[in-house]
Amino acid sequence: AQRVTQPEKLLSVFKGAPVELKCNYSYSGSPELFWYVQYSRQRLQLLLRHISRESIKGFTADLNKGETSFHLKKPFAQEEDSAMYYCALSGRSNTGKLIFGQGTTLQVKP
Amino acid sequence: GAVVSQHPSWVICKSGTSVKIECRSLDFQATTMFWYRQFPKQSLMLMATSNEGSKATYEQGVEKDKFLINHASLTLSTLTVTSAHPEDSSFYICSARGPKGTGELFFGEGSRLTVL
């Protein structure tokens, strides 16, 4: 079964601290993994995707097929990073259908 | 960037009535759009894939007759919640794939439905 699991509902850190938002997936094939972010009162938007291997706003995520994980990391959190983060999965055919995790609220305190 | 717009942003209706929510791609054509449902503090659940000019593809467990989807043009998909009941109250979000080559999904701002 296709599934995305984000074990933490809320992650609270102080400004400047490292951040890791966890994401594990279950998929019988080669998935494409994404991180989406939703800032307060804004729509969902793409943060990064594993195939592009980019670093966006200081965030990176590495696909670990052995551990079936796609954790999102940032070495130094900023207050403006406070938002809801969703990990999502799509099949390799990239039909556009996404399976979302439950989401993690990141709270960065001053 | 590509913009997807939903209307209305919020709607309140009486039990038993039908409500239509529109999803428009404003500056690009979208042959495929997706409808999601989000319960409070929960994840987005894919309801259906809306295909321009053909029938929508519904996910398992989603009632086709309850949630009617029409994708009559390359820039508009509509979701009609028929004979709405309080349990249909939710946040409905649509998305569309961006212009060819990007593959990125763009999301609407969402529509909050409250059924009294």
mmCIF file of C-alpha atoms in Angstrom:
data_model
loop_
_atom_site.group_PDB
_atom_site.id
_atom_site.type_symbol
_atom_site.label_atom_id
_atom_site.label_comp_id
_atom_site.label_asym_id
_atom_site.label_seq_id
_atom_site.Cartn_x
_atom_site.Cartn_y
_atom_site.Cartn_z
ATOM 1 C CA ALA A 1 0.000 0.000 0.000
ATOM 2 C CA GLN A 2 1.142 3.522 -0.730
ATOM 3 C CA ARG A 3 1.627 5.506 2.414
ATOM 4 C CA VAL A 4 3.511 8.520 3.695
ATOM 5 C CA THR A 5 4.143 8.876 7.398
ATOM 6 C CA GLN A 6 5.229 11.992 9.227
ATOM 7 C CA PRO A 7 5.557 10.933 12.855
ATOM 8 C CA GLU A 8 5.669 14.404 14.383
ATOM 9 C CA LYS A 9 2.611 16.635 14.415
ATOM 10 C CA LEU A 10 4.544 19.502 15.921
ATOM 11 C CA LEU A 11 8.216 20.334 15.981
ATOM 12 C CA SER A 12 9.287 23.318 18.030
ATOM 13 C CA VAL A 13 12.840 24.671 17.889
ATOM 14 C CA PHE A 14 14.664 27.876 18.669
ATOM 15 C CA LYS A 15 15.972 30.165 15.973
ATOM 16 C CA GLY A 16 19.385 29.022 14.780
ATOM 17 C CA ALA A 17 18.877 25.421 15.851
ATOM 18 C CA PRO A 18 19.043 22.563 13.342
ATOM 19 C CA VAL A 19 15.791 21.161 12.065
ATOM 20 C CA GLU A 20 14.864 17.711 10.812
ATOM 21 C CA LEU A 21 11.326 16.887 9.786
ATOM 22 C CA LYS A 22 10.890 13.181 9.380
ATOM 23 C CA CYS A 23 9.157 11.434 6.526
ATOM 24 C CA ASN A 24 8.915 7.723 5.816
ATOM 25 C CA TYR A 25 7.140 6.158 2.910
ATOM 26 C CA SER A 26 5.789 2.854 1.723
ATOM 27 C CA TYR A 27 5.613 2.240 -2.009
ATOM 28 C CA SER A 28 6.053 -0.811 -4.205
ATOM 29 C CA GLY A 29 8.160 0.747 -6.903
ATOM 30 C CA SER A 30 10.303 3.797 -7.475
ATOM 31 C CA PRO A 31 8.493 6.789 -6.078
ATOM 32 C CA GLU A 32 9.043 10.450 -6.546
ATOM 33 C CA LEU A 33 9.137 12.318 -3.245
ATOM 34 C CA PHE A 34 8.268 15.933 -2.517
ATOM 35 C CA TRP A 35 8.101 18.368 0.334
ATOM 36 C CA TYR A 36 5.324 20.952 0.266
ATOM 37 C CA VAL A 37 5.021 23.905 2.608
ATOM 38 C CA GLN A 38 2.021 25.922 3.699
ATOM 39 C CA TYR A 39 2.718 29.226 5.394
ATOM 40 C CA SER A 40 0.041 30.823 7.527
ATOM 41 C CA ARG A 41 -2.996 31.783 5.436
ATOM 42 C CA GLN A 42 -1.300 30.839 2.193
ATOM 43 C CA ARG A 43 -1.786 28.031 -0.239
ATOM 44 C CA LEU A 44 0.252 24.892 -0.423
ATOM 45 C CA GLN A 45 3.434 25.293 -2.467
ATOM 46 C CA LEU A 46 6.254 23.066 -3.555
ATOM 47 C CA LEU A 47 9.397 23.333 -1.463
ATOM 48 C CA LEU A 48 11.557 20.721 -3.097
ATOM 49 C CA ARG A 49 11.524 17.409 -4.940
ATOM 50 C CA HIS A 50 14.063 14.664 -4.618
ATOM 51 C CA ILE A 51 14.909 14.343 -8.302
ATOM 52 C CA SER A 52 16.074 17.925 -8.552
ATOM 53 C CA ARG A 53 18.415 17.567 -5.575
ATOM 54 C CA GLU A 54 18.157 21.283 -4.907
ATOM 55 C CA SER A 55 18.505 23.257 -1.742
ATOM 56 C CA ILE A 56 15.599 25.641 -1.332
ATOM 57 C CA LYS A 57 15.591 28.264 1.424
ATOM 58 C CA GLY A 58 18.399 26.301 3.044
ATOM 59 C CA PHE A 59 16.370 23.090 3.187
ATOM 60 C CA THR A 60 17.607 19.806 1.780
ATOM 61 C CA ALA A 61 16.176 16.332 1.678
ATOM 62 C CA ASP A 62 17.837 13.102 0.654
ATOM 63 C CA LEU A 63 15.966 10.061 -0.489
ATOM 64 C CA ASN A 64 17.154 7.001 1.434
ATOM 65 C CA LYS A 65 15.717 3.976 -0.305
ATOM 66 C CA GLY A 66 17.135 1.568 2.255
ATOM 67 C CA GLU A 67 15.310 3.286 5.077
ATOM 68 C CA THR A 68 12.439 4.443 2.845
ATOM 69 C CA SER A 69 12.868 7.925 4.213
ATOM 70 C CA PHE A 70 12.941 11.453 2.850
ATOM 71 C CA HIS A 71 13.688 13.620 5.856
ATOM 72 C CA LEU A 72 13.768 17.398 5.458
ATOM 73 C CA LYS A 73 16.699 19.176 7.043
ATOM 74 C CA LYS A 74 17.950 22.672 7.637
ATOM 75 C CA PRO A 75 21.076 23.459 9.645
ATOM 76 C CA PHE A 76 19.892 26.764 11.101
ATOM 77 C CA ALA A 77 16.175 27.413 11.477
ATOM 78 C CA GLN A 78 14.751 30.882 10.924
ATOM 79 C CA GLU A 79 11.533 32.305 12.325
ATOM 80 C CA GLU A 80 10.126 32.642 8.818
ATOM 81 C CA ASP A 81 10.420 28.876 8.426
ATOM 82 C CA SER A 82 7.471 28.447 10.771
ATOM 83 C CA ALA A 83 4.811 26.694 8.692
ATOM 84 C CA MET A 84 3.094 23.415 8.002
ATOM 85 C CA TYR A 85 5.228 20.947 6.060
ATOM 86 C CA TYR A 86 3.862 18.037 4.087
ATOM 87 C CA CYS A 87 5.817 15.162 2.657
ATOM 88 C CA ALA A 88 4.220 13.698 -0.457
ATOM 89 C CA LEU A 89 4.746 10.792 -2.797
ATOM 90 C CA SER A 90 3.988 10.230 -6.439
ATOM 91 C CA GLY A 91 4.547 7.230 -8.656
ATOM 92 C CA ARG A 92 7.351 7.360 -11.201
ATOM 93 C CA SER A 93 4.873 7.845 -13.994
ATOM 94 C CA ASN A 94 4.286 11.233 -12.433
ATOM 95 C CA THR A 95 0.612 11.367 -13.189
ATOM 96 C CA GLY A 96 0.372 14.188 -10.724
ATOM 97 C CA LYS A 97 -1.482 12.163 -8.103
ATOM 98 C CA LEU A 98 0.057 12.805 -4.726
ATOM 99 C CA ILE A 99 -0.209 10.864 -1.507
ATOM 100 C CA PHE A 100 0.369 13.223 1.411
ATOM 101 C CA GLY A 101 1.685 12.619 4.873
ATOM 102 C CA GLN A 102 -0.157 13.960 7.879
ATOM 103 C CA GLY A 103 1.917 17.102 7.990
ATOM 104 C CA THR A 104 4.248 18.537 10.598
ATOM 105 C CA THR A 105 3.897 22.006 12.043
ATOM 106 C CA LEU A 106 7.280 23.614 12.458
ATOM 107 C CA GLN A 107 7.415 26.332 15.052
ATOM 108 C CA VAL A 108 10.609 28.362 15.232
ATOM 109 C CA LYS A 109 10.832 30.397 18.399
ATOM 110 C CA PRO A 110 12.900 33.603 18.661
ATOM 111 C CA GLY B 1 4.366 31.295 -11.946
ATOM 112 C CA ALA B 2 1.235 29.320 -12.705
ATOM 113 C CA VAL B 3 -1.816 30.281 -10.661
ATOM 114 C CA VAL B 4 -4.741 28.127 -9.648
ATOM 115 C CA SER B 5 -7.758 29.866 -8.206
ATOM 116 C CA GLN B 6 -10.741 28.438 -6.356
ATOM 117 C CA HIS B 7 -14.145 29.944 -5.852
ATOM 118 C CA PRO B 8 -15.774 30.379 -3.457
ATOM 119 C CA SER B 9 -13.206 30.577 -0.677
ATOM 120 C CA TRP B 10 -15.839 29.626 1.832
ATOM 121 C CA VAL B 11 -19.474 28.650 1.659
ATOM 122 C CA ILE B 12 -22.158 27.835 4.181
ATOM 123 C CA CYS B 13 -25.181 25.871 3.090
ATOM 124 C CA LYS B 14 -28.154 24.043 4.524
ATOM 125 C CA SER B 15 -28.300 20.303 4.762
ATOM 126 C CA GLY B 16 -29.759 18.763 1.619
ATOM 127 C CA THR B 17 -28.651 21.458 -0.779
ATOM 128 C CA SER B 18 -25.941 21.186 -3.415
ATOM 129 C CA VAL B 19 -22.824 23.294 -3.586
ATOM 130 C CA LYS B 20 -20.514 23.900 -6.520
ATOM 131 C CA ILE B 21 -16.843 24.750 -6.129
ATOM 132 C CA GLU B 22 -14.814 26.005 -9.082
ATOM 133 C CA CYS B 23 -11.136 25.484 -9.772
ATOM 134 C CA ARG B 24 -9.510 27.568 -12.480
ATOM 135 C CA SER B 25 -6.049 27.634 -13.958
ATOM 136 C CA LEU B 26 -5.592 31.329 -14.619
ATOM 137 C CA ASP B 27 -2.613 31.543 -16.909
ATOM 138 C CA PHE B 28 -2.159 28.062 -18.268
ATOM 139 C CA GLN B 29 -4.158 25.145 -19.572
ATOM 140 C CA ALA B 30 -4.656 22.117 -17.379
ATOM 141 C CA THR B 31 -5.890 18.892 -18.925
ATOM 142 C CA THR B 32 -5.736 17.277 -15.511
ATOM 143 C CA MET B 33 -6.720 18.668 -12.152
ATOM 144 C CA PHE B 34 -6.943 17.006 -8.773
ATOM 145 C CA TRP B 35 -9.402 17.422 -5.951
ATOM 146 C CA TYR B 36 -8.377 16.924 -2.351
ATOM 147 C CA ARG B 37 -10.233 17.018 0.908
ATOM 148 C CA GLN B 38 -8.666 18.114 4.159
ATOM 149 C CA PHE B 39 -10.159 17.604 7.596
ATOM 150 C CA PRO B 40 -9.065 19.887 10.417
ATOM 151 C CA LYS B 41 -5.463 19.274 11.408
ATOM 152 C CA GLN B 42 -5.264 16.291 9.092
ATOM 153 C CA SER B 43 -3.633 15.502 5.809
ATOM 154 C CA LEU B 44 -4.907 16.094 2.316
ATOM 155 C CA MET B 45 -6.804 13.147 0.938
ATOM 156 C CA LEU B 46 -6.991 12.749 -2.809
ATOM 157 C CA MET B 47 -10.612 12.447 -3.872
ATOM 158 C CA ALA B 48 -10.455 12.319 -7.631
ATOM 159 C CA THR B 49 -8.582 13.154 -10.785
ATOM 160 C CA SER B 50 -10.457 15.482 -13.084
ATOM 161 C CA ASN B 51 -9.777 14.926 -16.780
ATOM 162 C CA GLU B 52 -10.700 17.505 -19.384
ATOM 163 C CA GLY B 53 -13.317 16.173 -21.747
ATOM 164 C CA SER B 54 -13.778 12.844 -20.013
ATOM 165 C CA LYS B 55 -15.023 11.312 -16.806
ATOM 166 C CA ALA B 56 -13.232 11.897 -13.556
ATOM 167 C CA THR B 57 -11.328 9.087 -11.905
ATOM 168 C CA TYR B 58 -12.354 8.651 -8.296
ATOM 169 C CA GLU B 59 -10.261 7.249 -5.487
ATOM 170 C CA GLN B 60 -11.491 4.242 -3.578
ATOM 171 C CA GLY B 61 -14.155 5.103 -1.067
ATOM 172 C CA VAL B 62 -15.186 8.383 -2.678
ATOM 173 C CA GLU B 63 -18.820 8.465 -3.787
ATOM 174 C CA LYS B 64 -19.105 9.485 -7.425
ATOM 175 C CA ASP B 65 -22.739 10.467 -7.117
ATOM 176 C CA LYS B 66 -22.013 12.544 -4.066
ATOM 177 C CA PHE B 67 -19.066 14.458 -5.431
ATOM 178 C CA LEU B 68 -19.729 15.319 -9.049
ATOM 179 C CA ILE B 69 -16.750 16.512 -11.021
ATOM 180 C CA ASN B 70 -16.927 18.257 -14.355
ATOM 181 C CA HIS B 71 -13.914 19.392 -16.375
ATOM 182 C CA ALA B 72 -15.509 21.003 -19.376
ATOM 183 C CA SER B 73 -12.637 23.223 -20.450
ATOM 184 C CA LEU B 74 -8.877 23.337 -20.229
ATOM 185 C CA THR B 75 -9.003 25.934 -17.495
ATOM 186 C CA LEU B 76 -11.956 24.935 -15.340
ATOM 187 C CA SER B 77 -12.916 21.986 -13.190
ATOM 188 C CA THR B 78 -15.908 22.009 -10.879
ATOM 189 C CA LEU B 79 -16.723 19.917 -7.849
ATOM 190 C CA THR B 80 -20.364 19.722 -6.861
ATOM 191 C CA VAL B 81 -21.228 18.342 -3.455
ATOM 192 C CA THR B 82 -24.749 17.036 -3.900
ATOM 193 C CA SER B 83 -27.324 16.800 -1.120
ATOM 194 C CA ALA B 84 -24.757 18.029 1.341
ATOM 195 C CA HIS B 85 -24.761 16.869 4.941
ATOM 196 C CA PRO B 86 -22.838 18.149 7.954
ATOM 197 C CA GLU B 87 -20.263 15.375 7.568
ATOM 198 C CA ASP B 88 -19.356 16.845 4.173
ATOM 199 C CA SER B 89 -18.099 19.963 5.930
ATOM 200 C CA SER B 90 -14.443 20.195 5.084
ATOM 201 C CA PHE B 91 -11.715 22.094 3.282
ATOM 202 C CA TYR B 92 -11.605 21.226 -0.414
ATOM 203 C CA ILE B 93 -8.433 21.934 -2.367
ATOM 204 C CA CYS B 94 -7.721 21.552 -6.053
ATOM 205 C CA SER B 95 -4.427 21.358 -7.877
ATOM 206 C CA ALA B 96 -3.283 21.352 -11.469
ATOM 207 C CA ARG B 97 -0.101 20.427 -13.214
ATOM 208 C CA GLY B 98 1.801 23.455 -14.437
ATOM 209 C CA PRO B 99 2.655 24.262 -18.034
ATOM 210 C CA LYS B 100 4.356 21.466 -19.921
ATOM 211 C CA GLY B 101 7.890 20.814 -18.915
ATOM 212 C CA THR B 102 7.593 21.835 -15.301
ATOM 213 C CA GLY B 103 5.650 18.887 -13.970
ATOM 214 C CA GLU B 104 5.047 20.904 -10.851
ATOM 215 C CA LEU B 105 1.656 20.889 -9.201
ATOM 216 C CA PHE B 106 0.071 24.204 -8.314
ATOM 217 C CA PHE B 107 -2.565 24.394 -5.649
ATOM 218 C CA GLY B 108 -5.627 26.528 -5.241
ATOM 219 C CA GLU B 109 -6.231 28.449 -2.052
ATOM 220 C CA GLY B 110 -8.897 26.003 -0.949
ATOM 221 C CA SER B 111 -12.619 26.245 -0.322
ATOM 222 C CA ARG B 112 -14.093 25.783 3.115
ATOM 223 C CA LEU B 113 -17.537 24.181 3.094
ATOM 224 C CA THR B 114 -19.744 24.271 6.172
ATOM 225 C CA VAL B 115 -23.019 22.389 6.034
ATOM 226 C CA LEU B 116 -25.553 23.318 8.690
#
